[in-house]
Short mmCIF file of C-alpha atoms and ligand atoms in Angstrom, two decimals:
data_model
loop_
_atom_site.label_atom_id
_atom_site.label_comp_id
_atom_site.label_asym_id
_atom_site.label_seq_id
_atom_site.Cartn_x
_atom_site.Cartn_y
_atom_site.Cartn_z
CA UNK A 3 -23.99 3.38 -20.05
CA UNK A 4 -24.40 3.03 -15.93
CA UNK A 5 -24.80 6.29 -13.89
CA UNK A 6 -24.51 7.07 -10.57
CA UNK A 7 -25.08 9.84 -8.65
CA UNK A 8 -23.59 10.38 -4.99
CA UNK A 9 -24.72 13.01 -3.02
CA UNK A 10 -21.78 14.57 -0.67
CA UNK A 11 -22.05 17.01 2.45
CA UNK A 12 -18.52 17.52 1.89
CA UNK A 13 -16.77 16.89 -2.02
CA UNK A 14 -12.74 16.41 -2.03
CA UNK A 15 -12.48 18.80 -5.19
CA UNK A 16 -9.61 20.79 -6.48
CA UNK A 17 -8.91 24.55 -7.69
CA UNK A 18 -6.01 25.70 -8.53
CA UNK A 19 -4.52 22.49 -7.99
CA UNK A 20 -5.17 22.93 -4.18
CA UNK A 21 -7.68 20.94 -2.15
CA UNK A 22 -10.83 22.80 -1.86
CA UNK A 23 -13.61 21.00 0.03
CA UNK A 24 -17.21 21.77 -1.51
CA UNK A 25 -20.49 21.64 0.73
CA UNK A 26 -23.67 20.25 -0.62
CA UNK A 27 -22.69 19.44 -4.30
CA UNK A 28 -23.67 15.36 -5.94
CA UNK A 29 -20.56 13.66 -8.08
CA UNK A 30 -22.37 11.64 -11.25
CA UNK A 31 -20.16 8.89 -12.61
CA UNK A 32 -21.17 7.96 -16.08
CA UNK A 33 -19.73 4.85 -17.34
CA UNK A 34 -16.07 4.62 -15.89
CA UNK A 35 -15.62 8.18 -15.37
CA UNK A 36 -16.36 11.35 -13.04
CA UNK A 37 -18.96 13.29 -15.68
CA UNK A 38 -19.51 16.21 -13.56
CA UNK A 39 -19.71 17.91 -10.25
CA UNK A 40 -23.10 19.55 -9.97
CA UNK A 41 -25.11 21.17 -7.30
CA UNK A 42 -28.44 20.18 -8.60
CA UNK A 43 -29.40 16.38 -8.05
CA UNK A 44 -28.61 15.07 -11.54
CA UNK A 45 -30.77 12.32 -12.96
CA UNK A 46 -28.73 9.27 -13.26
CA UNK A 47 -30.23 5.15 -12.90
CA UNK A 48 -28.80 4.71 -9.45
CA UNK A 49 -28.70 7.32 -6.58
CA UNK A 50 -27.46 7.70 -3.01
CA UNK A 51 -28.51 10.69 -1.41
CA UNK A 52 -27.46 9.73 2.27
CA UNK A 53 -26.79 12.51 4.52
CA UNK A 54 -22.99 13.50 5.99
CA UNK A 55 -21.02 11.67 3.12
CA UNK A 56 -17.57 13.01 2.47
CA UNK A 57 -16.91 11.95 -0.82
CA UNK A 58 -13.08 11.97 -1.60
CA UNK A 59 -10.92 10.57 -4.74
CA UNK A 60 -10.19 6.97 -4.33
CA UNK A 61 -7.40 6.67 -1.62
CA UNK A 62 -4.66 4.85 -2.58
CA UNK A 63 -2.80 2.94 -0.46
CA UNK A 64 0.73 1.72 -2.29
CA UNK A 65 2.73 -0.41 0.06
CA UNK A 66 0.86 -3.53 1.49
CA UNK A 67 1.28 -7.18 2.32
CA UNK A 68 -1.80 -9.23 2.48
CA UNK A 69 -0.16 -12.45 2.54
CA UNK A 70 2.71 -11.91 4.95
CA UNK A 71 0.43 -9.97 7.13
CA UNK A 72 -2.13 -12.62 7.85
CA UNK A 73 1.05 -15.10 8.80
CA UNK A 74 1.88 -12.25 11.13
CA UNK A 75 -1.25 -11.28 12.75
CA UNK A 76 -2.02 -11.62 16.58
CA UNK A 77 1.25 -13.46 16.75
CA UNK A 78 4.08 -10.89 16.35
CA UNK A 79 2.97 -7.86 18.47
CA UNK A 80 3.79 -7.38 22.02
CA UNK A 81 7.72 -8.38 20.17
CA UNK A 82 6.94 -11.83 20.16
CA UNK A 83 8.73 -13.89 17.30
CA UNK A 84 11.96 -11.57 18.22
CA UNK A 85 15.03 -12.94 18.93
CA UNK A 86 17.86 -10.56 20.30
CA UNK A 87 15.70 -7.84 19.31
CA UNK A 88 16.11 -8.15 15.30
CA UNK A 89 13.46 -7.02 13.10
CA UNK A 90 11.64 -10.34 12.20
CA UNK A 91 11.40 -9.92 8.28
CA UNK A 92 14.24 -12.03 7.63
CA UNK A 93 14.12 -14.59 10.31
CA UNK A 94 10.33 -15.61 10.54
CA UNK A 95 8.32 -13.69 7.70
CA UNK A 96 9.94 -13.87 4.97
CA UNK A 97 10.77 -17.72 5.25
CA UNK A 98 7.36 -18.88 6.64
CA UNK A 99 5.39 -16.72 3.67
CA UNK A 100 7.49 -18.69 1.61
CA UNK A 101 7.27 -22.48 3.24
CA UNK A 102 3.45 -21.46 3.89
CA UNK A 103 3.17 -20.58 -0.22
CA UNK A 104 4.80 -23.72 -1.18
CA UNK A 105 2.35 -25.78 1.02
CA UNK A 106 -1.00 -24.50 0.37
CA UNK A 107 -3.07 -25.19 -2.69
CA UNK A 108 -3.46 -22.82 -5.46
CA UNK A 109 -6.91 -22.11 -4.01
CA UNK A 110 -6.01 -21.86 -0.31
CA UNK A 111 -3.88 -19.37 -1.82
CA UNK A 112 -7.07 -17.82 -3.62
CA UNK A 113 -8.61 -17.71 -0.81
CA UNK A 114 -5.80 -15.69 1.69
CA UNK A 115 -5.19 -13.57 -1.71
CA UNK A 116 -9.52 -12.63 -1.51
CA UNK A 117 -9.19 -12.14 2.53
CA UNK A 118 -6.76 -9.38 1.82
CA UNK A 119 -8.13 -7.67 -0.86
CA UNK A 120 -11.82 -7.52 1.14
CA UNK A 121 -9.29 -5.68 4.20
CA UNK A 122 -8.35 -3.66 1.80
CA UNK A 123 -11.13 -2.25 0.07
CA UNK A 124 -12.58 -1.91 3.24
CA UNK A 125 -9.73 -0.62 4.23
CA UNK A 126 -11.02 2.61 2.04
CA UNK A 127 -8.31 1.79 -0.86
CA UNK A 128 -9.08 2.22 -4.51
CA UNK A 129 -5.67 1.34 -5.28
CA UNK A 130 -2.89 -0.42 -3.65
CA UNK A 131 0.38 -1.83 -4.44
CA UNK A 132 1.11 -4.72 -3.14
CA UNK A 133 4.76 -6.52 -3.15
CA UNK A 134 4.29 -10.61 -2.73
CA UNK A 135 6.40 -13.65 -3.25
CA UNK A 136 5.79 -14.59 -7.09
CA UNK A 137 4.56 -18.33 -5.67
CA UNK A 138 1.60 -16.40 -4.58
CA UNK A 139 0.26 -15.14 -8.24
CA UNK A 140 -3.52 -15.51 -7.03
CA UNK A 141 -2.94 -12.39 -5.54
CA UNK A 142 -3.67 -11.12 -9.43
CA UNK A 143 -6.60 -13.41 -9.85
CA UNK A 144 -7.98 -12.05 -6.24
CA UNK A 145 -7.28 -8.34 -7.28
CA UNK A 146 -8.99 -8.96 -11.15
CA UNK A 147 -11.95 -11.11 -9.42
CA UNK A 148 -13.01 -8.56 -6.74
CA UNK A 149 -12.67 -5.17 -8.47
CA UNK A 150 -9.71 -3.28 -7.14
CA UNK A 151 -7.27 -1.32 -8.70
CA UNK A 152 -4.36 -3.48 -8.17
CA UNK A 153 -0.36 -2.90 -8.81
CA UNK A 154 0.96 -6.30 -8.34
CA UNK A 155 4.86 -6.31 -6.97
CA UNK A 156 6.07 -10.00 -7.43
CA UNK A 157 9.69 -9.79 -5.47
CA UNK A 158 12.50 -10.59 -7.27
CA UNK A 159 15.97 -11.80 -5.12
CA UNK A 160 19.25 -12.14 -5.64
CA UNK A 161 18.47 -15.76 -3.77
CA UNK A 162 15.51 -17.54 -3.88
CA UNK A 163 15.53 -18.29 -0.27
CA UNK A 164 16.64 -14.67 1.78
CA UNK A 165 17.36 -15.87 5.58
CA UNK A 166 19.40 -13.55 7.96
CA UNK A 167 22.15 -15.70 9.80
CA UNK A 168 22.41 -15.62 13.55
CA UNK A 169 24.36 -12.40 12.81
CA UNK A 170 21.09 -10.77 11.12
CA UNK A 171 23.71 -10.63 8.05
CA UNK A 172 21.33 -11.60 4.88
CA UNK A 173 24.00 -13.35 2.44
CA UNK A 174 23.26 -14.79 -1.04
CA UNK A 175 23.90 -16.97 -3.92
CA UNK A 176 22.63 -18.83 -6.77
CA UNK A 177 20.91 -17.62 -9.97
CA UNK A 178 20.90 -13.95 -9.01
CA UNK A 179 17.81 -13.67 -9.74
CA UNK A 180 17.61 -14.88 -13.38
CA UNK A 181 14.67 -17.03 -12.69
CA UNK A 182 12.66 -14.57 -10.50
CA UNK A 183 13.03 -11.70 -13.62
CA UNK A 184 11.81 -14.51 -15.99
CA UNK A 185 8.99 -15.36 -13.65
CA UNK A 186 8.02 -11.43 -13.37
CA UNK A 187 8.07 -11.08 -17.63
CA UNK A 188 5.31 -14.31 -17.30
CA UNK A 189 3.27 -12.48 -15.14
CA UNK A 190 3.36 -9.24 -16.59
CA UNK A 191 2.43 -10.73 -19.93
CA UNK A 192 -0.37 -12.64 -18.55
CA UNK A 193 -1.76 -9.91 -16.23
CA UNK A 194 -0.73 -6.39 -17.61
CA UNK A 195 -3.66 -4.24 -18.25
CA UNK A 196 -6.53 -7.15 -17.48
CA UNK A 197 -9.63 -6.09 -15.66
CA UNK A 198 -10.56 -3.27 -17.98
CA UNK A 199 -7.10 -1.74 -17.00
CA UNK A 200 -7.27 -1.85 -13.79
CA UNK A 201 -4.32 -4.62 -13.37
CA UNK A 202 -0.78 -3.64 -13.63
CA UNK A 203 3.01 -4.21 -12.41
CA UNK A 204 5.72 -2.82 -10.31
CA UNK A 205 9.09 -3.46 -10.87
CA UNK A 206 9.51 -4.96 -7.06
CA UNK A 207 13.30 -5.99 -6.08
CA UNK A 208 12.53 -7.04 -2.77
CA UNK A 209 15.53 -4.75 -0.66
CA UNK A 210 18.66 -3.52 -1.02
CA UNK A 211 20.48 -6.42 0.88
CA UNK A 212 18.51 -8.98 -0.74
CA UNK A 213 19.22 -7.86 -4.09
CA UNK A 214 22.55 -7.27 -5.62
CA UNK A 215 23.89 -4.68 -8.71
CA UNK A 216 23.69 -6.88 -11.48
CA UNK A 217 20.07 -7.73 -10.77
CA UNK A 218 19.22 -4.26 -9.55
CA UNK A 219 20.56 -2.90 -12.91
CA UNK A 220 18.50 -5.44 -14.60
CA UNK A 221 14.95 -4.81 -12.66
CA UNK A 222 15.68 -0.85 -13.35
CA UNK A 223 16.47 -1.58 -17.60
CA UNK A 224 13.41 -3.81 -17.87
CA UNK A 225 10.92 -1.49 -15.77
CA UNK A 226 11.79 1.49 -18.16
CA UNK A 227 11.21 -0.39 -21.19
CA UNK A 228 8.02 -1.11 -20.05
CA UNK A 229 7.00 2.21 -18.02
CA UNK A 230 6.38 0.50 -14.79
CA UNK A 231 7.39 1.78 -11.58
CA UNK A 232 9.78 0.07 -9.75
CA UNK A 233 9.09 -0.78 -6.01
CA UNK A 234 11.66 -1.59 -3.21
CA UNK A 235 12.62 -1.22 0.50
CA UNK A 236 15.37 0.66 1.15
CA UNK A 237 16.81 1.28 4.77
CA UNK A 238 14.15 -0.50 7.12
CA UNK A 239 16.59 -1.32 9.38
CA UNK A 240 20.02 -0.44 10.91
CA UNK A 241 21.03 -4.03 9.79
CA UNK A 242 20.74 -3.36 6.40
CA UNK A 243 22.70 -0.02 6.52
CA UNK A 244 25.34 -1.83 8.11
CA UNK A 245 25.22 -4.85 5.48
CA UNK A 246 24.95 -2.47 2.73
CA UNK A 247 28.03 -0.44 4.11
CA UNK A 248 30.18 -3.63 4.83
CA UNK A 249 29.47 -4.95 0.76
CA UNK A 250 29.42 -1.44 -1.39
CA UNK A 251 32.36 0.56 -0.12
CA UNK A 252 30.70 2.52 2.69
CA UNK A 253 27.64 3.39 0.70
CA UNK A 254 24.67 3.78 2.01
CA UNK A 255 21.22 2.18 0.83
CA UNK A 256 20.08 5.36 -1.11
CA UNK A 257 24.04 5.63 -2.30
CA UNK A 258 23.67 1.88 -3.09
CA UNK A 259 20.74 2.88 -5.42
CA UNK A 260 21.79 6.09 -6.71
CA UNK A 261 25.18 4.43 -8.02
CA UNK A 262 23.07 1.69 -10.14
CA UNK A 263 20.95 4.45 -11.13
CA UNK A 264 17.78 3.72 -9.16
CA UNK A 265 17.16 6.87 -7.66
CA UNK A 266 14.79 8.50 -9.83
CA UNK A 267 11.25 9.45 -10.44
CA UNK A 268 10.05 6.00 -11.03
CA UNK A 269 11.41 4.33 -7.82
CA UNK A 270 9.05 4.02 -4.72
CA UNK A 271 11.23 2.86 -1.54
CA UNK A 272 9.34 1.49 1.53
CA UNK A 273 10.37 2.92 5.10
CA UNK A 274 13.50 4.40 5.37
CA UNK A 275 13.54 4.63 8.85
CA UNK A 276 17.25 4.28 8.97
CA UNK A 277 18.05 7.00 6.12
CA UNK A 278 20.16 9.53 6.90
CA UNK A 279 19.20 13.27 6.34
CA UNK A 280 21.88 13.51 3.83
CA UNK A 281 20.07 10.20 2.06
CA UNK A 282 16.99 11.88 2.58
CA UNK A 283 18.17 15.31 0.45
CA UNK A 284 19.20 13.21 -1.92
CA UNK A 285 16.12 11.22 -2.10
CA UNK A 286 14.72 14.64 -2.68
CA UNK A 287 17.07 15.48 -5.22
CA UNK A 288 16.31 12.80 -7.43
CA UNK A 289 12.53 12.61 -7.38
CA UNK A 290 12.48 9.29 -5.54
CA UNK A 291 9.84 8.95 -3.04
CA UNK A 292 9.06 7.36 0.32
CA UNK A 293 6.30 5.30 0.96
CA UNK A 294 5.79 5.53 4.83
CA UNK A 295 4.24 2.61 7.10
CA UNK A 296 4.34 4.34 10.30
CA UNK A 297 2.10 1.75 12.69
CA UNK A 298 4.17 -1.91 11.48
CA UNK A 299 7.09 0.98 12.73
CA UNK A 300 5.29 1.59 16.53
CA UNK A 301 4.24 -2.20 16.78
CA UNK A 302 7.82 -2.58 17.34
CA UNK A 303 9.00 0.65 19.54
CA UNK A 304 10.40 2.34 16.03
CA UNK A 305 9.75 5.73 14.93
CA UNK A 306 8.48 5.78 10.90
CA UNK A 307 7.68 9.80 10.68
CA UNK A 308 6.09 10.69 7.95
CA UNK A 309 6.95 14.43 8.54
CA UNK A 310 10.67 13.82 8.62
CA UNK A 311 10.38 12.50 5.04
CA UNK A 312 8.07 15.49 3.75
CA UNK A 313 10.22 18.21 5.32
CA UNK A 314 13.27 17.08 3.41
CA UNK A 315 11.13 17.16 0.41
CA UNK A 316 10.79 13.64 -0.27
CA UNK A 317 7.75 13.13 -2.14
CA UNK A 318 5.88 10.99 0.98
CA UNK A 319 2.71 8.96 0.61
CA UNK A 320 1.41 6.17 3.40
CA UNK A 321 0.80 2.27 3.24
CA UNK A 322 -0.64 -0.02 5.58
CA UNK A 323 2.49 -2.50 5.14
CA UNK A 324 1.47 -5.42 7.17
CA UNK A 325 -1.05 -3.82 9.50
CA UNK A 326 -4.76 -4.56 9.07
CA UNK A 327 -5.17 -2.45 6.13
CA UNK A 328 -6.58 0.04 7.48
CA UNK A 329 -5.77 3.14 5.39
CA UNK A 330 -7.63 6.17 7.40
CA UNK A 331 -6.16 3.96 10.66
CA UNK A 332 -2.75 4.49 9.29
CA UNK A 333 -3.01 8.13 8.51
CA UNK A 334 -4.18 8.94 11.67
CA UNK A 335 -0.82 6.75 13.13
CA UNK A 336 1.23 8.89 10.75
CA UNK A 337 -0.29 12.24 11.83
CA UNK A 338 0.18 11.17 15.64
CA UNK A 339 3.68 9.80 15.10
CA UNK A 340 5.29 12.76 13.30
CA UNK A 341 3.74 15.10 15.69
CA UNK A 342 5.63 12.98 18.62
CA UNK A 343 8.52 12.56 16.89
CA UNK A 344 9.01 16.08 15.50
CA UNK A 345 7.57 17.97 18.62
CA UNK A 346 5.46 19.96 16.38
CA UNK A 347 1.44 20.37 16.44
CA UNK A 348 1.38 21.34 12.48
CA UNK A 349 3.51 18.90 10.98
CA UNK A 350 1.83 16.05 9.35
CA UNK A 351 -1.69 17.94 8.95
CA UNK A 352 -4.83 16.80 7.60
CA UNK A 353 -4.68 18.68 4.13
CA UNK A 354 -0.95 17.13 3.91
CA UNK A 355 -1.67 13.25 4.49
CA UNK A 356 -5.22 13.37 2.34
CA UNK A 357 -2.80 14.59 -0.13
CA UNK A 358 -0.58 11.71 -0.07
CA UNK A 359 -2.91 9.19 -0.85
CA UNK A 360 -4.87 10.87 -3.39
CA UNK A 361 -3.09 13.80 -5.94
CA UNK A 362 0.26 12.72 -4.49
CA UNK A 363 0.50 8.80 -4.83
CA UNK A 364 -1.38 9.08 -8.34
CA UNK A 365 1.53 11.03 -9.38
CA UNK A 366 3.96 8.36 -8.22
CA UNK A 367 2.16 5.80 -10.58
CA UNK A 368 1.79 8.50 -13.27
CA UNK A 369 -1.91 8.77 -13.41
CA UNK A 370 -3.19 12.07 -12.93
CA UNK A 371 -6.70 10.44 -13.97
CA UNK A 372 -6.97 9.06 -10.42
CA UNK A 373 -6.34 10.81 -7.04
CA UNK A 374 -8.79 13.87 -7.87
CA UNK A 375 -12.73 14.42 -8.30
CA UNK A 376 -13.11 16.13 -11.61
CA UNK A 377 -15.01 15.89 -14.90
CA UNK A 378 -13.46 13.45 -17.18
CA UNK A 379 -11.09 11.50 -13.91
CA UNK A 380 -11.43 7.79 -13.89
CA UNK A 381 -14.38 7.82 -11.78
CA UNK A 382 -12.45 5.81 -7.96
CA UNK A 383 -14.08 7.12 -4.65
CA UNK A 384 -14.20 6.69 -1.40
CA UNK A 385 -17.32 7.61 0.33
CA UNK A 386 -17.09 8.17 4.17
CA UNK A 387 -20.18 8.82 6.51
CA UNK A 388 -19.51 11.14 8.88
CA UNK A 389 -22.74 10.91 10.66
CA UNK A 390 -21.28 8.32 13.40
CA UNK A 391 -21.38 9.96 16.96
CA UNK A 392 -17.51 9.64 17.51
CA UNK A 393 -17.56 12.43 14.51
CA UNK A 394 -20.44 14.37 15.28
CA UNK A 395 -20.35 17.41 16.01
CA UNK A 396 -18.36 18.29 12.44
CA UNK A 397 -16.56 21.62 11.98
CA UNK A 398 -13.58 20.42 9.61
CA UNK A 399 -14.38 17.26 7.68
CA UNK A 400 -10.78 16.81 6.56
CA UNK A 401 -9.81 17.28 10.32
CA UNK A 402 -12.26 15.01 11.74
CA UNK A 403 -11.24 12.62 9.00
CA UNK A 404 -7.49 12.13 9.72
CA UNK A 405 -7.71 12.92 13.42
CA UNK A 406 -11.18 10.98 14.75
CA UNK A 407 -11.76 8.52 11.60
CA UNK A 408 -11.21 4.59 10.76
CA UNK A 409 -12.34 1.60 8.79
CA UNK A 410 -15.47 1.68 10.17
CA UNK A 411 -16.80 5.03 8.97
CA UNK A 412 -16.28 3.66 4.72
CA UNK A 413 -19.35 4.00 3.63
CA UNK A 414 -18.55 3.27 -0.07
CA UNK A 415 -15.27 2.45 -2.42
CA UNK A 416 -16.09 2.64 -6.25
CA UNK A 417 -12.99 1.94 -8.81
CA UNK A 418 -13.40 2.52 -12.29
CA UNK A 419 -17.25 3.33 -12.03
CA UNK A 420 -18.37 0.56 -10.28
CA UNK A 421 -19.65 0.12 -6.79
CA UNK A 422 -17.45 -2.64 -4.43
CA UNK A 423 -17.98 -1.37 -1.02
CA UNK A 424 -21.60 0.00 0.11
CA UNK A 425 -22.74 0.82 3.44
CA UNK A 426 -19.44 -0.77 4.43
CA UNK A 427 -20.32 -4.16 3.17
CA UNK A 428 -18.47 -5.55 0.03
CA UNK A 429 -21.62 -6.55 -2.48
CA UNK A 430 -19.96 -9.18 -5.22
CA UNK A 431 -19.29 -11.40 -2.93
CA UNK A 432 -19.48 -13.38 0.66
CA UNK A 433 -17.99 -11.74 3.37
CA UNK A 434 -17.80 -14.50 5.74
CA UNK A 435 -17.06 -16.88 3.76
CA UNK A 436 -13.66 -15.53 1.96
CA UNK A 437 -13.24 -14.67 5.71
CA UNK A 438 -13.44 -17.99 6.97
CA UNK A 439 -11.78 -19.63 3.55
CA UNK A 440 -8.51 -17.43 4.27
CA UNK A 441 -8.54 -17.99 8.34
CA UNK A 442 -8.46 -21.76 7.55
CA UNK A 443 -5.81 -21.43 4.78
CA UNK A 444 -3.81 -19.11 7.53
CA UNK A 445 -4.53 -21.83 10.11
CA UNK A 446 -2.76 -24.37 7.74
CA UNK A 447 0.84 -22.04 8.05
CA UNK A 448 0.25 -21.22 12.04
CA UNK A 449 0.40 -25.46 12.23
CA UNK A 450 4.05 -25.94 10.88
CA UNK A 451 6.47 -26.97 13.17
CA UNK A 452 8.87 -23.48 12.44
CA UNK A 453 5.38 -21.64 12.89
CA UNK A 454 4.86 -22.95 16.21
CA UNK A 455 8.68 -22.86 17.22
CA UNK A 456 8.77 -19.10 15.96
CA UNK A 457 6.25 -17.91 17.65
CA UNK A 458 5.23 -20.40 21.22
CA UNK A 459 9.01 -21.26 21.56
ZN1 ZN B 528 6.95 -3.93 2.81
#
């Protein structure tokens, strides 16, 4: 059996299921799991005793969009792509992702699907969750290839083709869905459970205005026969509370969900922005939890607090959504933002958003085996130096963490016992080439004619 043994200036542990940060103490991972905490240097067949390391559970990061994200990039900020000042899911993302699918090969899709993982697990994630059109199912060869922990999301719609009209109304018609539920039972059969365990499903019904009852009710029956969680957005824009509203008798998105039974334990809604407090309580109410993406939010002048969520007592954790990937990037946004946007120092702390991407989001996905450092956990770290100068001096490592940190300071990601990331370079693999493999199969989409029209016109 492998061993490894990780010496940490600072350990992530837990007692009495609080944080509780030990100094000076090596993690050894035997096999796939965390065999003890010691502060003795264990013998094991591979060590790292590098000095400054904060050594923390895997961070998960459950709401992400590799594919989507690279159409996006460098051409949506600043508003571009924005007509009339409508959120551009519906009107440029969500129809070029799925021209740009249908055009590239199955390995041009490969590739993009590898370029997003690397961002990821460089990123600092262990885990993510990532929702995708089901055209793109090389996200799942991507995820078992490179070694992440991976919760694929294919989208189910009520059409197969969601475009707002000029009204930023999304309307719908066609199979409701029928095909995209058969498509997800494929993939779940061919992928649930490979890579030692460390592939699995959501449930993912892309929104609540893209998706109507019948197929909602469906999605909801079929993910608790299986024990999946089920993945959505819900109320990323005033748009959709309006559309929602206009169809379902004056219901709100969380009152659109709650009446098919949705709002539960198991559900894990994206954004939220335009909830109402009252949805909120009842988010709180019925265990459902927010999964908040504050920078995609700021990119476009729109608040995303993660505070207002946790101080309803939503159960809150954060995704990088389609922004770089950058996990201790976006909990540093999220601490910022709900400080601004609540007028409060002490909202949003350190302790809180560490939280909700370890213990917190591996409750969500009902494995308490991940999301702490303890004997007999499913050995997924993330190993940050703390030794660069913008960190140095160091008086709080969790602090200095949320409030100073980024990408650059990974040091290592290991999921399920294995080593990925080390001294911030990925080591199965190439990094400039699945780099330059995805840019060109990127380039391919930024050449159509709607591409171009969307964002030079
Ligand atoms: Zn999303």
């Amino acid at each position: 059996m492998s061993s490894i043994a990780i010496f940490g200036s600072y350990v992530l542990s837990r007692r009495d299921d609080t944080q509780d940060v030990l100094r000076d103490h090596w993690v050894l991972i035997e096999g796939k799991k965390v065999a003890a905490i010691t502060k003795d240097r264990p013998s094991a067949a591979e060590v790292h005793d590098r000095p400054g390391r904060f050594i923390l559970p895997g961070l998960m990061n459950l709401h992400n969009h590799c594919f989507s994200e690279a159409v996006a990039r460098s051409h949506t900020e600043d508003g571009n792509g924005r007509r009339n000042n409508q959120s551009i899911v519906y009107t440029v993302l969500l129809p070029l992702t799925k021209r740009g699918a249908d055009l590239l090969s199955a390995e041009e899709r490969l590739a993009v699907a590898r370029l997003g993982i690397l961002q990821l697990l460089k990123g600092g994630a262990t885990t993510v969750m990532e929702p995708f059109r089901n055209t793109i199912p090389e996200m799942f060869d991507a995820a078992e290839e490179m070694g992440i922990r991976f919760y694929g999301a294919p989208y189910l719609f009520s059409t197969s083709d969601a475009k707002a009209g000029s009204d930023g109304v999304v309307r719908y018609a066609g199979d409701d869905g029928a095909v995209d539920l058969a498509t997800w039972n494929v993939l779940y059969q061919r992928w649930n459970g490979c890579g030692e365990g460390r592939i699995g499903l959501a449930m993912s019904p892309h929104a609540t205005d893209t998706c109507g009852p019948d197929l909602l009710r469906a999605c909801a029956a079929r993910a608790r026969e299986l024990g999946v969680p089920i993945t959505t957005h819900l109320a990323q824009s005033r748009a959709e509370v309006e559309t929602i509203g206009k169809r379902y008798d004056g219901r709100t998105p969380a009152e659109y969900l709650d009446w098919l039974g949705l709002l539960a334990p198991d559900l894990l809604a994206a954004h939220c922005i335009a909830s109402s407090d009252s949805d909120l309580k009842l988010m709180a109410v019925r265990g459902a939890a927010v999964l908040n993406c504050p920078r995609v939010f700021a990119r476009s002048g729109v608040t995303a607090a993660f505070g207002r969520f946790a101080e309803h007592g939503v159960r809150t954790v954060v995704g990088t959504d389609g922004y770089n990937m950058d996990l201790l990037g976006e909990l540093n946004a999220a601490s910022m933002i709900s400080k601004l946007a609540l007028q409060r120092a002490e909202v949003a702390s350190a302790p809180d958003l560490i939280e909700a991407v370890t213990a917190t989001a591996a409750a969500l996905v009902k494995r308490p085996d991940l999301g702490t450092i303890a004997p007999g956990a499913t050995a997924d770290l993330t190993v940050i130096d703390m030794t660069h100068p913008h960190l140095q001096p160091l008086f709080d490592p969790r602090r200095a963490l949320i409030a100073l940190g980024n990408r650059a300071n990974i040091d290592q990601v290991i999921v399920n016992g294995r080593l990925l990331i080390d001294a911030g370079r990925y080591v199965h693999g190439d990094e400039a080439a699945i780099t330059t493999a995805g840019a060109a199969a990127i380039g391919k989409i930024w050449d159509l004619p709607e591409a171009q029209a969307a964002f030079n016109g």
